[in-house]
């Protein structure tokens, strides 16, 4: 059986965005922000989009500038 995080990864990799209400309905995720933080800690580039209708999360690809900044602050172990 897949964990909530595994389900979220599959969902994000399909190219869709997700908000808290959807996460609760689809996967039973009560605290999407916490799940997203865990996925980010594991190295996934999940972006937050805040709009008038709420907050959505989506999987993205970091650009070169973001990688440079991360490398500068965290060093090479970040990319292992």
XYZ file of N, CA and C in Angstrom:
240
model
N 0.842 -1.186 0.000
C 0.000 0.000 0.000
C 0.885 1.247 0.000
N 0.547 2.204 -0.828
C 1.340 3.424 -0.931
C 1.092 4.340 0.261
N 2.152 5.034 0.659
C 2.016 6.046 1.700
C 1.412 7.312 1.082
N 1.011 8.240 1.940
C 0.490 9.510 1.442
C 1.534 10.213 0.582
N 2.780 10.203 1.034
C 3.820 10.889 0.271
C 4.032 10.234 -1.091
N 3.987 8.917 -1.166
C 4.139 8.236 -2.448
C 2.991 8.594 -3.388
N 1.790 8.689 -2.851
C 0.638 9.084 -3.656
C 0.791 10.516 -4.160
N 1.281 11.386 -3.281
C 1.490 12.785 -3.684
C 2.548 12.883 -4.772
N 3.629 12.142 -4.631
C 4.684 12.161 -5.647
C 4.121 11.739 -7.000
N 3.364 10.660 -7.025
C 2.762 10.197 -8.277
C 1.853 11.270 -8.869
N 1.064 11.889 -8.030
C 0.143 12.932 -8.475
C 0.906 14.113 -9.061
N 1.916 14.580 -8.336
C 2.693 15.719 -8.819
C 3.440 15.378 -10.109
N 3.963 14.170 -10.210
C 4.707 13.777 -11.410
C 3.809 13.685 -12.635
N 2.509 13.590 -12.420
C 1.580 13.568 -13.552
C 1.361 14.973 -14.123
N 1.954 15.988 -13.460
C 1.881 17.359 -13.969
C 0.742 18.185 -13.415
N 0.037 17.642 -12.440
C -1.106 18.373 -11.885
C -0.720 19.156 -10.641
N -1.520 20.182 -10.357
C -1.331 20.949 -9.130
C -2.340 20.464 -8.101
N -2.092 20.815 -6.838
C -2.905 20.280 -5.756
C -3.077 21.334 -4.671
N -4.295 21.419 -4.130
C -4.524 22.291 -2.986
C -4.954 21.444 -1.791
N -5.113 22.065 -0.640
C -5.414 21.331 0.590
C -6.729 20.550 0.481
N -7.750 21.168 -0.076
C -9.046 20.506 -0.182
C -8.956 19.255 -1.056
N -8.240 19.362 -2.170
C -8.057 18.208 -3.051
C -7.255 17.112 -2.358
N -6.200 17.509 -1.655
C -5.346 16.534 -0.972
C -6.131 15.752 0.069
N -7.002 16.435 0.773
C -7.826 15.764 1.774
C -8.801 14.794 1.113
N -9.463 15.248 0.058
C -10.444 14.419 -0.625
C -9.841 13.234 -1.358
N -8.709 13.453 -2.029
C -8.103 12.397 -2.834
C -7.271 11.405 -2.023
N -6.518 11.931 -1.054
C -5.531 11.098 -0.378
C -5.664 11.053 1.141
N -6.610 11.806 1.697
C -6.764 11.842 3.145
C -5.681 12.630 3.852
N -5.005 13.513 3.129
C -3.923 14.328 3.691
C -4.536 15.506 4.437
N -4.353 15.536 5.742
C -4.919 16.609 6.553
C -4.025 17.843 6.612
N -2.720 17.651 6.455
C -1.783 18.769 6.529
C -0.864 18.712 5.310
N -1.339 19.260 4.205
C -0.581 19.220 2.958
C 0.742 19.959 3.080
N 0.737 21.043 3.816
C 1.974 21.819 3.974
C 3.083 20.957 4.599
N 2.742 20.140 5.578
C 3.722 19.253 6.221
C 4.215 18.191 5.246
N 3.292 17.598 4.464
C 3.687 16.580 3.488
C 4.609 17.195 2.443
N 4.289 18.418 1.985
C 5.121 19.101 0.993
C 6.504 19.379 1.575
N 6.583 19.785 2.840
C 7.871 20.034 3.484
C 8.705 18.753 3.507
N 8.080 17.619 3.783
C 8.798 16.339 3.775
C 9.314 16.002 2.384
N 8.487 16.242 1.377
C 8.912 15.968 0.006
C 10.048 16.895 -0.419
N 9.974 18.141 -0.003
C 11.070 19.077 -0.297
C 12.356 18.641 0.394
N 12.235 18.195 1.647
C 13.412 17.706 2.383
C 14.042 16.505 1.698
N 13.231 15.739 0.978
C 13.761 14.575 0.268
C 14.357 14.953 -1.080
N 14.275 16.258 -1.431
C 14.919 16.732 -2.651
C 14.000 17.098 -3.793
N 12.706 16.998 -3.601
C 11.790 17.344 -4.681
C 11.604 18.859 -4.754
N 11.522 19.364 -5.967
C 11.311 20.796 -6.193
C 9.810 21.045 -6.314
N 9.171 21.300 -5.182
C 7.743 21.565 -5.176
C 7.539 23.057 -4.943
N 6.818 23.662 -5.858
C 6.597 25.101 -5.822
C 5.236 25.425 -5.220
N 5.175 26.555 -4.540
C 3.940 27.049 -3.954
C 3.421 28.190 -4.809
N 2.158 28.104 -5.215
C 1.505 29.169 -5.962
C 0.350 29.694 -5.122
N 0.460 30.947 -4.708
C -0.589 31.558 -3.902
C -1.424 32.459 -4.805
N -2.723 32.173 -4.854
C -3.638 32.953 -5.679
C -4.785 33.456 -4.803
N -5.662 34.217 -5.393
C -6.827 34.703 -4.655
C -7.721 33.560 -4.200
N -7.729 32.479 -4.965
C -8.600 31.349 -4.619
C -7.946 30.363 -3.650
N -6.675 30.567 -3.320
C -6.012 29.688 -2.354
C -4.591 29.337 -2.744
N -4.036 28.381 -2.028
C -2.664 27.959 -2.246
C -2.638 26.618 -2.964
N -1.857 26.551 -4.040
C -1.673 25.327 -4.799
C -0.202 24.958 -4.785
N 0.067 23.674 -4.880
C 1.433 23.168 -4.953
C 1.585 22.422 -6.266
N 2.794 22.498 -6.837
C 3.076 21.784 -8.080
C 4.547 21.399 -8.110
N 4.837 20.381 -8.873
C 6.209 19.939 -9.055
C 6.854 20.806 -10.123
N 8.067 21.220 -9.901
C 8.757 22.051 -10.863
C 10.190 21.595 -11.062
N 10.881 22.324 -11.889
C 12.290 22.074 -12.150
C 13.059 23.331 -11.762
N 14.014 23.204 -10.845
C 14.765 24.395 -10.443
C 15.612 24.918 -11.601
N 15.658 26.242 -11.723
C 16.491 26.822 -12.763
C 17.946 26.912 -12.280
N 18.837 27.309 -13.149
C 20.264 27.345 -12.818
C 20.561 28.272 -11.654
N 19.887 29.393 -11.600
C 20.131 30.342 -10.503
C 19.788 29.701 -9.158
N 18.671 28.991 -9.096
C 18.278 28.341 -7.850
C 19.302 27.285 -7.430
N 19.806 26.539 -8.392
C 20.803 25.514 -8.090
C 22.079 26.164 -7.575
N 22.495 27.268 -8.195
C 23.701 27.979 -7.741
C 23.550 28.462 -6.305
N 22.404 29.047 -5.998
C 22.164 29.558 -4.648
C 22.165 28.405 -3.639
N 21.498 27.316 -3.966
C 21.470 26.154 -3.065
C 22.871 25.603 -2.855
N 23.645 25.525 -3.921
C 25.010 25.029 -3.828
C 25.850 25.940 -2.939
N 25.674 27.252 -3.111
C 26.434 28.221 -2.341
C 26.140 28.099 -0.842
N 24.880 27.891 -0.480
C 24.500 27.830 0.932
C 24.675 26.454 1.556
N 24.428 25.402 0.789
C 24.437 24.052 1.365
C 25.649 23.245 0.986
N 26.345 23.622 -0.069
C 27.513 22.858 -0.485
C 27.156 21.646 -1.329
N 28.150 20.842 -1.600
C 27.977 19.716 -2.505
C 27.112 18.604 -1.944
N 27.048 18.457 -0.620
C 26.260 17.354 -0.047
C 24.786 17.456 -0.398
N 24.319 18.643 -0.752
C 22.930 18.838 -1.139
C 22.600 18.072 -2.429
N 23.588 17.877 -3.282
C 23.346 17.277 -4.589
C 23.786 15.823 -4.662
N 24.051 15.214 -3.552
C 24.469 13.807 -3.544
C 23.296 12.881 -3.590
